[in-house]
Short mmCIF file of C-alpha atoms in Angstrom, two decimals:
data_model
loop_
_atom_site.label_atom_id
_atom_site.label_comp_id
_atom_site.label_asym_id
_atom_site.label_seq_id
_atom_site.Cartn_x
_atom_site.Cartn_y
_atom_site.Cartn_z
CA MET A 24 13.37 -38.80 -16.02
CA ARG A 25 9.34 -39.82 -15.94
CA THR A 26 9.17 -38.43 -19.74
CA THR A 27 12.05 -41.32 -20.99
CA LEU A 28 10.13 -43.83 -18.65
CA LEU A 29 7.50 -43.22 -20.98
CA LEU A 30 9.50 -43.38 -23.88
CA ALA A 31 10.84 -46.61 -23.31
CA ALA A 32 7.63 -47.95 -22.58
CA LEU A 33 5.86 -47.27 -25.78
CA ALA A 34 8.75 -48.69 -27.47
CA LEU A 35 7.73 -52.11 -25.38
CA GLY A 36 5.01 -51.52 -26.09
CA ALA A 37 5.11 -51.00 -30.26
CA ALA A 38 8.29 -53.28 -30.15
CA SER A 39 5.82 -55.94 -28.76
CA ALA A 40 3.01 -55.49 -30.65
CA GLN A 41 4.63 -56.05 -33.40
CA THR A 42 6.34 -58.89 -32.42
CA THR A 43 4.34 -61.22 -30.29
CA PRO A 44 1.64 -62.70 -31.48
CA ALA A 45 -1.85 -60.77 -30.81
CA VAL A 46 -3.74 -61.65 -27.85
CA THR A 47 -7.12 -60.34 -27.92
CA LEU A 48 -8.31 -58.43 -24.47
CA VAL A 49 -11.29 -55.71 -23.70
CA PRO A 50 -10.27 -52.82 -24.26
CA THR A 51 -10.35 -50.32 -21.26
CA PRO A 52 -11.53 -46.51 -22.78
CA ALA A 53 -8.33 -43.78 -21.76
CA ALA A 54 -11.56 -41.86 -20.64
CA SER A 55 -12.15 -44.32 -17.99
CA VAL A 56 -8.48 -44.54 -16.48
CA THR A 57 -8.98 -42.22 -12.98
CA ILE A 58 -5.91 -39.35 -13.78
CA THR A 59 -6.57 -36.75 -11.53
CA ASP A 60 -3.21 -34.24 -11.95
CA VAL A 61 -3.61 -34.75 -15.97
CA PRO A 62 -5.64 -31.95 -16.62
CA ALA A 63 -7.63 -32.23 -19.68
CA GLY A 64 -6.45 -30.80 -23.20
CA HIS A 65 -2.72 -31.87 -21.38
CA TRP A 66 0.05 -33.00 -24.40
CA ALA A 67 0.32 -36.25 -23.01
CA ARG A 68 -2.82 -37.20 -21.40
CA GLU A 69 -4.24 -39.38 -24.64
CA ALA A 70 -0.54 -41.44 -24.31
CA ILE A 71 -1.09 -42.23 -21.08
CA GLY A 72 -4.91 -43.31 -20.57
CA VAL A 73 -3.86 -45.90 -23.29
CA LEU A 74 -0.84 -46.99 -21.89
CA MET A 75 -2.97 -47.26 -18.14
CA GLY A 76 -5.83 -48.19 -19.40
CA ARG A 77 -3.76 -51.62 -21.09
CA GLY A 78 -1.96 -51.76 -17.56
CA LEU A 79 1.44 -51.00 -18.88
CA LEU A 80 1.53 -48.10 -16.35
CA GLN A 81 0.46 -47.58 -12.64
CA GLY A 82 -0.47 -44.65 -11.29
CA PHE A 83 -0.21 -43.89 -7.10
CA PRO A 84 -2.57 -45.44 -4.53
CA ASP A 85 -4.11 -41.12 -4.78
CA GLY A 86 -4.98 -41.54 -8.31
CA SER A 87 -2.19 -39.08 -8.44
CA PHE A 88 0.18 -39.55 -12.04
CA SER A 89 3.40 -37.18 -10.56
CA GLY A 90 4.57 -36.54 -14.17
CA GLN A 91 6.36 -33.91 -13.19
CA ALA A 92 8.19 -35.73 -10.01
CA PRO A 93 11.65 -37.23 -10.89
CA LEU A 94 11.54 -40.75 -11.17
CA THR A 95 14.65 -42.72 -8.79
CA ARG A 96 16.39 -45.44 -10.81
CA TYR A 97 14.31 -47.84 -7.41
CA GLU A 98 11.52 -46.82 -9.22
CA ALA A 99 12.59 -47.16 -12.65
CA ALA A 100 14.19 -50.75 -11.95
CA THR A 101 10.43 -51.49 -10.43
CA LEU A 102 8.49 -50.69 -12.75
CA LEU A 103 9.81 -52.24 -15.74
CA TYR A 104 10.33 -55.59 -13.36
CA ARG A 105 6.33 -55.21 -12.89
CA LEU A 106 6.38 -54.34 -16.74
CA LEU A 107 8.48 -58.05 -17.73
CA THR A 108 7.07 -60.01 -14.62
CA SER A 109 3.17 -59.10 -15.31
CA GLY A 110 2.68 -60.59 -18.68
CA THR A 111 1.07 -57.41 -19.92
CA LEU A 112 3.39 -57.13 -21.96
CA SER A 113 3.06 -60.09 -24.03
CA GLN A 114 -1.22 -60.12 -24.27
CA VAL A 115 -1.33 -56.92 -24.95
CA GLN A 116 -2.37 -55.59 -28.62
CA LEU A 117 -2.57 -52.44 -29.93
CA THR A 118 -5.00 -51.02 -32.24
CA PRO A 119 -3.44 -48.80 -35.49
CA ALA A 120 -5.69 -46.19 -33.31
CA ASP A 121 -3.65 -46.36 -29.97
CA MET A 122 -0.20 -46.61 -32.85
CA GLN A 123 -1.28 -42.89 -33.43
CA ALA A 124 -1.61 -42.04 -30.44
CA ILE A 125 1.61 -42.94 -29.25
CA ALA A 126 3.52 -41.38 -32.07
CA ARG A 127 1.65 -38.24 -31.97
CA GLY A 128 3.17 -38.40 -27.73
CA LEU A 129 6.64 -39.69 -29.63
CA GLU A 130 6.24 -35.86 -32.12
CA GLU A 131 5.06 -34.09 -28.89
CA VAL A 132 7.39 -35.46 -27.11
CA THR A 133 10.34 -35.10 -29.14
CA ALA A 134 10.28 -31.21 -29.01
CA GLU A 135 10.61 -31.52 -25.37
CA ILE A 136 13.76 -33.58 -25.20
CA LEU A 137 15.27 -31.21 -27.77
CA THR A 138 14.05 -28.39 -25.07
CA LEU A 139 15.46 -29.79 -23.11
CA SER A 140 18.94 -30.81 -23.98
CA ALA A 141 19.29 -27.51 -25.03
CA ARG A 142 18.65 -26.05 -21.90
CA LEU A 143 20.92 -29.02 -20.20
CA ASN A 144 23.94 -27.68 -23.04
CA VAL A 145 23.50 -23.97 -20.89
CA ALA A 146 23.26 -25.68 -17.55
CA GLU A 147 26.46 -26.97 -18.48
CA ALA A 148 28.29 -24.02 -19.90
CA LYS A 149 27.43 -21.46 -17.10
CA ASN A 150 28.51 -24.81 -14.91
CA ARG A 151 32.17 -24.92 -16.55
CA ASP A 152 32.07 -21.04 -16.57
CA GLN A 153 31.31 -20.72 -12.93
CA ASP A 154 34.02 -23.59 -12.17
CA ALA A 155 36.81 -21.15 -14.54
CA ARG A 156 36.09 -18.97 -11.86
CA LEU A 157 36.47 -20.89 -8.48
CA SER A 158 39.77 -21.88 -9.76
CA THR A 159 40.67 -18.19 -10.43
CA ILE A 160 39.74 -16.95 -7.21
CA GLU A 161 41.42 -20.05 -5.53
CA GLY A 162 43.90 -18.84 -6.58
CA GLN A 163 43.84 -15.44 -5.03
CA ALA A 164 43.78 -16.95 -2.23
CA PRO A 165 47.52 -17.08 -1.32
CA LEU A 166 47.55 -13.17 -2.21
CA VAL A 167 45.45 -12.15 0.12
CA GLY A 168 46.30 -14.33 2.11
CA ALA A 169 50.04 -12.94 2.05
CA ARG A 170 47.89 -9.40 2.07
CA LEU A 171 45.98 -10.30 5.16
CA ASP A 172 49.59 -11.47 7.50
CA ALA A 173 51.22 -7.85 6.07
CA VAL A 174 48.64 -6.36 6.84
CA GLU A 175 47.83 -8.13 10.97
CA ALA A 176 52.04 -8.00 11.66
CA ALA A 177 51.89 -3.66 10.54
CA VAL A 178 49.09 -3.81 13.46
CA LEU A 179 51.58 -5.51 15.99
CA ALA A 180 54.05 -3.21 14.45
CA THR A 181 51.71 -0.42 15.32
CA ALA A 182 50.46 -1.08 18.94
CA PRO A 183 52.45 0.13 21.25
CA LEU A 184 52.62 3.34 19.68
CA LEU A 185 48.23 3.25 20.36
CA ASP A 186 49.24 2.00 24.05
CA GLY A 187 47.82 4.15 26.53
CA THR A 188 51.29 3.83 28.65
CA VAL A 189 53.60 5.20 26.44
CA PRO A 190 52.04 8.70 26.52
CA ARG A 191 50.89 8.57 30.08
CA GLY A 192 53.71 8.28 31.38
CA GLU A 193 55.07 11.20 29.13
CA TYR A 194 52.58 13.67 30.86
CA LEU A 195 52.87 12.84 34.00
CA ALA A 196 56.64 13.76 33.63
CA LEU A 197 55.30 17.12 31.61
CA GLN A 198 53.14 18.21 34.67
CA ALA A 199 55.99 17.95 37.34
CA ARG A 200 58.18 20.04 35.33
CA VAL A 201 55.74 22.48 35.57
CA ALA A 202 54.29 22.07 39.19
CA ALA A 203 57.89 22.71 39.88
CA LEU A 204 58.60 25.74 37.90
CA GLU A 205 54.94 26.94 39.27
CA THR A 206 56.37 27.04 42.93
CA GLU A 207 60.10 28.11 41.64
CA ARG A 208 58.40 31.49 40.24
CA ALA A 209 56.38 32.08 43.31
CA ALA A 210 58.95 31.39 45.90
CA ASN A 211 61.78 34.36 44.13
CA VAL A 212 58.82 37.11 43.28
CA PRO A 213 58.06 39.62 46.16
CA ALA A 214 54.23 39.70 47.30
CA PRO A 215 52.17 42.51 46.51
CA ALA A 216 51.92 46.10 48.78
CA PRO A 217 48.18 46.16 49.93
CA THR A 218 45.69 48.23 47.84
CA VAL A 219 43.82 51.24 49.69
CA ALA A 220 40.73 48.59 48.22
CA GLN A 221 42.29 45.77 50.04
CA ALA A 222 43.34 47.94 53.75
CA GLN A 223 39.60 48.84 53.95
CA VAL A 224 37.71 45.65 54.00
CA SER A 225 37.42 46.30 58.32
CA ALA A 226 35.23 49.13 56.84
CA PRO A 227 31.46 47.38 55.59
CA ALA A 228 30.04 48.86 52.31
CA ALA A 229 26.60 49.62 52.94
CA PRO A 230 24.81 47.87 50.44
CA VAL A 231 24.44 49.45 47.02
CA THR A 232 20.36 49.58 46.03
CA PRO A 233 20.48 49.49 41.68
CA ALA A 234 18.55 52.79 39.91
CA VAL A 235 15.92 51.89 38.11
CA THR A 236 16.13 54.06 35.71
CA THR A 237 12.23 55.56 34.01
CA PRO A 238 12.14 56.15 30.26
CA ALA A 239 11.08 59.32 29.23
CA PHE A 240 8.91 58.57 26.78
CA PRO A 241 6.71 55.41 28.04
CA PRO A 242 5.68 53.22 24.93
CA ALA A 243 1.27 53.46 25.09
CA GLN A 244 -0.05 50.76 26.44
CA LYS A 245 -2.80 48.92 24.21
CA ALA A 246 -6.78 48.97 25.03
CA PRO A 247 -7.70 45.73 26.48
CA GLY A 248 -9.16 43.53 22.81
CA GLU A 249 -7.56 46.16 20.51
CA PRO A 250 -5.61 44.25 18.07
CA GLN A 251 -1.46 45.52 18.40
CA GLN A 252 -0.09 47.75 15.08
CA ASN A 253 1.93 44.78 13.70
CA ALA A 254 -0.38 41.82 13.88
CA SER A 255 -1.31 41.64 10.12
CA GLN A 256 -5.02 41.07 9.59
CA PRO A 257 -6.22 39.32 6.11
CA ARG A 258 -8.10 41.51 3.98
CA ASN A 259 -10.66 38.82 2.53
CA LEU A 260 -13.86 41.38 1.77
CA TYR A 261 -13.59 43.96 -1.45
CA LEU A 262 -14.68 46.25 -3.62
CA GLY A 263 -14.05 47.12 -7.15
CA LEU A 264 -15.04 50.43 -9.39
CA THR A 265 -14.37 48.90 -12.96
CA ALA A 266 -15.05 50.47 -16.32
CA THR A 267 -15.75 47.86 -18.58
CA THR A 268 -16.18 47.66 -22.61
CA PRO A 269 -17.38 44.97 -24.69
CA VAL A 270 -15.89 44.24 -27.77
CA SER A 271 -18.90 45.24 -29.82
CA SER A 272 -20.07 48.18 -32.48
CA GLU A 273 -23.46 48.09 -30.96
CA VAL A 274 -22.44 48.76 -26.63
CA ARG A 275 -19.43 50.86 -25.94
CA VAL A 276 -18.23 51.74 -22.51
CA GLY A 277 -20.15 51.19 -19.17
CA GLY A 278 -19.02 51.13 -15.49
CA GLU A 279 -19.58 48.01 -12.96
CA ALA A 280 -19.61 47.72 -9.41
CA THR A 281 -18.51 44.73 -7.75
CA LEU A 282 -18.91 43.00 -4.17
CA GLY A 283 -17.35 39.95 -3.47
CA MET A 284 -14.80 37.87 -0.86
CA LYS A 285 -11.17 36.57 -1.91
CA ASN A 286 -11.73 33.39 0.43
CA ALA A 287 -15.66 31.45 0.32
CA VAL A 288 -14.38 28.21 1.31
CA ALA A 289 -12.02 25.97 -0.06
CA GLY A 290 -9.60 28.43 -1.10
CA PHE A 291 -12.87 29.57 -4.07
CA GLY A 292 -14.63 33.14 -3.43
CA VAL A 293 -17.54 34.27 -4.98
CA GLN A 294 -18.60 37.89 -6.30
CA VAL A 295 -21.52 39.68 -7.71
CA SER A 296 -21.23 41.93 -9.53
CA ALA A 297 -24.00 44.80 -11.42
CA GLY A 298 -23.13 46.92 -14.28
CA TYR A 299 -24.79 50.06 -16.62
CA ARG A 300 -24.49 50.38 -20.37
CA PRO A 301 -25.32 53.82 -21.25
CA SER A 302 -25.20 53.21 -25.08
CA ALA A 303 -27.54 50.25 -24.87
CA LYS A 304 -29.71 51.83 -21.88
CA ALA A 305 -28.20 48.09 -20.43
CA PHE A 306 -28.86 47.04 -16.65
CA THR A 307 -26.59 43.47 -16.27
CA ALA A 308 -26.29 41.80 -12.98
CA GLU A 309 -24.09 38.61 -12.30
CA ALA A 310 -22.63 36.39 -9.86
CA ALA A 311 -18.97 34.32 -9.73
CA LEU A 312 -17.00 31.96 -8.50
CA THR A 313 -14.00 32.61 -8.42
CA ARG A 314 -10.00 30.75 -7.80
CA PRO A 315 -6.87 33.08 -7.09
CA PHE A 316 -3.13 31.83 -7.28
CA ALA A 317 -0.37 32.93 -5.31
CA PHE A 318 2.14 34.22 -8.01
CA GLN A 319 5.61 36.77 -7.01
CA GLY A 320 3.59 40.29 -5.71
CA VAL A 321 0.23 40.05 -7.85
CA THR A 322 -2.63 38.09 -7.82
CA PRO A 323 -3.94 35.94 -11.07
CA TYR A 324 -7.97 34.78 -10.80
CA ALA A 325 -9.94 33.03 -12.99
CA GLY A 326 -14.11 32.48 -12.61
CA VAL A 327 -17.18 31.41 -13.81
CA GLY A 328 -20.37 32.52 -13.08
CA ALA A 329 -24.15 34.13 -14.56
CA GLY A 330 -26.03 36.46 -14.96
CA ALA A 331 -28.60 38.41 -16.77
CA ALA A 332 -28.75 41.59 -19.03
CA PHE A 333 -32.16 43.80 -18.93
CA SER A 334 -32.22 45.95 -21.69
CA PRO A 335 -34.63 47.65 -24.73
CA ARG A 336 -36.21 45.16 -26.62
CA ARG A 337 -34.81 44.99 -30.31
CA GLY A 338 -37.82 46.57 -32.90
CA ALA A 339 -38.98 47.82 -29.78
CA ILE A 340 -39.37 52.03 -28.25
CA THR A 341 -40.87 51.19 -25.36
CA GLU A 342 -41.31 47.51 -24.32
CA ASN A 343 -37.88 46.10 -22.45
CA ALA A 344 -36.12 42.28 -22.29
CA THR A 345 -34.22 40.09 -20.51
CA ASP A 346 -30.81 37.61 -21.80
CA SER A 347 -29.77 35.74 -19.74
CA TYR A 348 -25.51 34.19 -20.22
CA LEU A 349 -22.91 32.28 -18.87
CA SER A 350 -20.00 34.11 -18.34
CA GLY A 351 -15.85 32.98 -17.86
CA LEU A 352 -13.03 35.03 -16.52
CA VAL A 353 -9.55 35.56 -16.05
CA GLY A 354 -7.95 38.29 -14.49
CA VAL A 355 -5.13 39.76 -12.06
CA ASP A 356 -4.76 42.43 -9.21
CA TYR A 357 -1.80 44.31 -8.65
CA PRO A 358 -1.75 45.44 -4.94
CA PHE A 359 -0.64 48.67 -4.77
CA ASN A 360 -0.81 49.21 -0.40
CA GLU A 361 -2.94 46.62 1.98
CA SER A 362 -5.82 47.95 0.91
CA VAL A 363 -6.20 49.48 -2.86
CA ALA A 364 -4.99 47.44 -6.03
CA PHE A 365 -5.21 48.07 -9.66
CA THR A 366 -7.68 45.30 -11.42
CA GLY A 367 -7.51 44.21 -15.18
CA GLU A 368 -10.49 41.77 -16.28
CA LEU A 369 -10.91 39.48 -19.75
CA GLY A 370 -14.43 38.15 -19.27
CA VAL A 371 -16.57 36.34 -22.00
CA ARG A 372 -20.44 36.22 -22.13
CA TYR A 373 -22.56 33.11 -23.65
CA PHE A 374 -25.62 34.97 -24.28
CA LEU A 375 -28.57 31.75 -24.44
CA SER A 376 -30.34 34.49 -25.98
CA ASN A 377 -31.01 38.51 -27.89
CA HIS A 378 -34.05 39.75 -27.95
CA GLY A 379 -32.38 42.69 -26.41
CA TYR A 380 -29.43 45.22 -27.04
CA ALA A 381 -27.53 44.34 -24.50
CA SER A 382 -25.74 40.84 -26.08
CA GLY A 383 -24.35 42.94 -28.15
CA LEU A 384 -24.22 40.53 -30.81
CA ASP A 385 -25.75 40.89 -34.51
CA ALA A 386 -29.81 41.19 -34.96
CA GLY A 387 -29.84 38.29 -36.74
CA VAL A 388 -28.35 36.06 -33.96
CA GLU A 389 -30.06 34.03 -31.72
CA ARG A 390 -27.67 33.54 -29.16
CA GLY A 391 -24.20 33.51 -29.61
CA VAL A 392 -20.36 34.89 -27.93
CA SER A 393 -19.80 38.90 -26.64
CA PRO A 394 -16.30 39.04 -24.94
CA GLY A 395 -14.87 42.26 -23.52
CA ALA A 396 -12.71 43.43 -20.64
CA ARG A 397 -12.61 45.84 -17.51
CA LEU A 398 -10.28 47.44 -16.33
CA GLY A 399 -10.31 49.74 -12.13
CA VAL A 400 -9.35 49.69 -8.75
CA LYS A 401 -10.61 47.55 -5.92
CA PHE A 402 -10.26 48.28 -2.04
CA ARG A 403 -10.07 45.34 0.01
CA PHE A 404 -11.34 46.29 3.59
#
């Protein structure tokens, strides 16, 4: 409605500018008009500022324009009457710049009017569809009423069957007949002769002390503090003995001992190991953090660690060298019983130096990866 009024005011202003004598008035800049609710950059701000600056439109006392608020016919009549009786239309003079601003406003308003018209057509189509559905529902109302009347009649017809007085009367009559038959039977059946046990009621029987049966082999008593036989004690520590075989042409099979804890903290375990490889005269010492996983009777695990290898220095006979490395491993434990488990493990060691023969790397390499495998047993305790 406010958009229509704005168009009407624009049309009246344009017509007045073309048909009435031009009266020179001091124009009020559009920017000086206070408009509190029309933001800068709004498509209608320039047109509203021009019309309010010329006195053609007025805002509300609080300085707002309320462009989105609905306009009643009373407000529209009052606004047009004020414009016609104030003489503003006969005195206003629009400059070419004002006419261009009004023309731009008309172009932008035209697109909005077309959008509103399309939305109105959609709303009218939905209204017609709702009217048709309402008519269909109203046509079905008598059928629904007839079905409700039929259900009510059926309920009233079955009410006597649901009344508790009819089955209760039949139940009382049947109970009376059963009592009469029991009385007649008791009168016709002779009393049975007393038994020997009944004849000896005058002599009170001596109290019978129940016999206490002592088992021939009483269960053995556990000493205080001794664990029960069936109690399952967790076996967290283990000692492993494995044979190692690095994948290298220089280093052969060796042996390694491992001492570890399956669950040290937060589900992670720790282990330390020491090994010896006779072919390279190499000793190794390693510490690793492991993580076991439960999987259908076997225990796979993975871990990372670091260590050092001690072996003769390359090219020297009596001098030893130390090579440090980082390690990663994956393995699996297969329990033979609660105390013994078979273990297999694959590992990779990344040597940070290659001074001795323990790394198994080629002589001209400064650092590199040396894979290997372990196979052995673990004793849990």
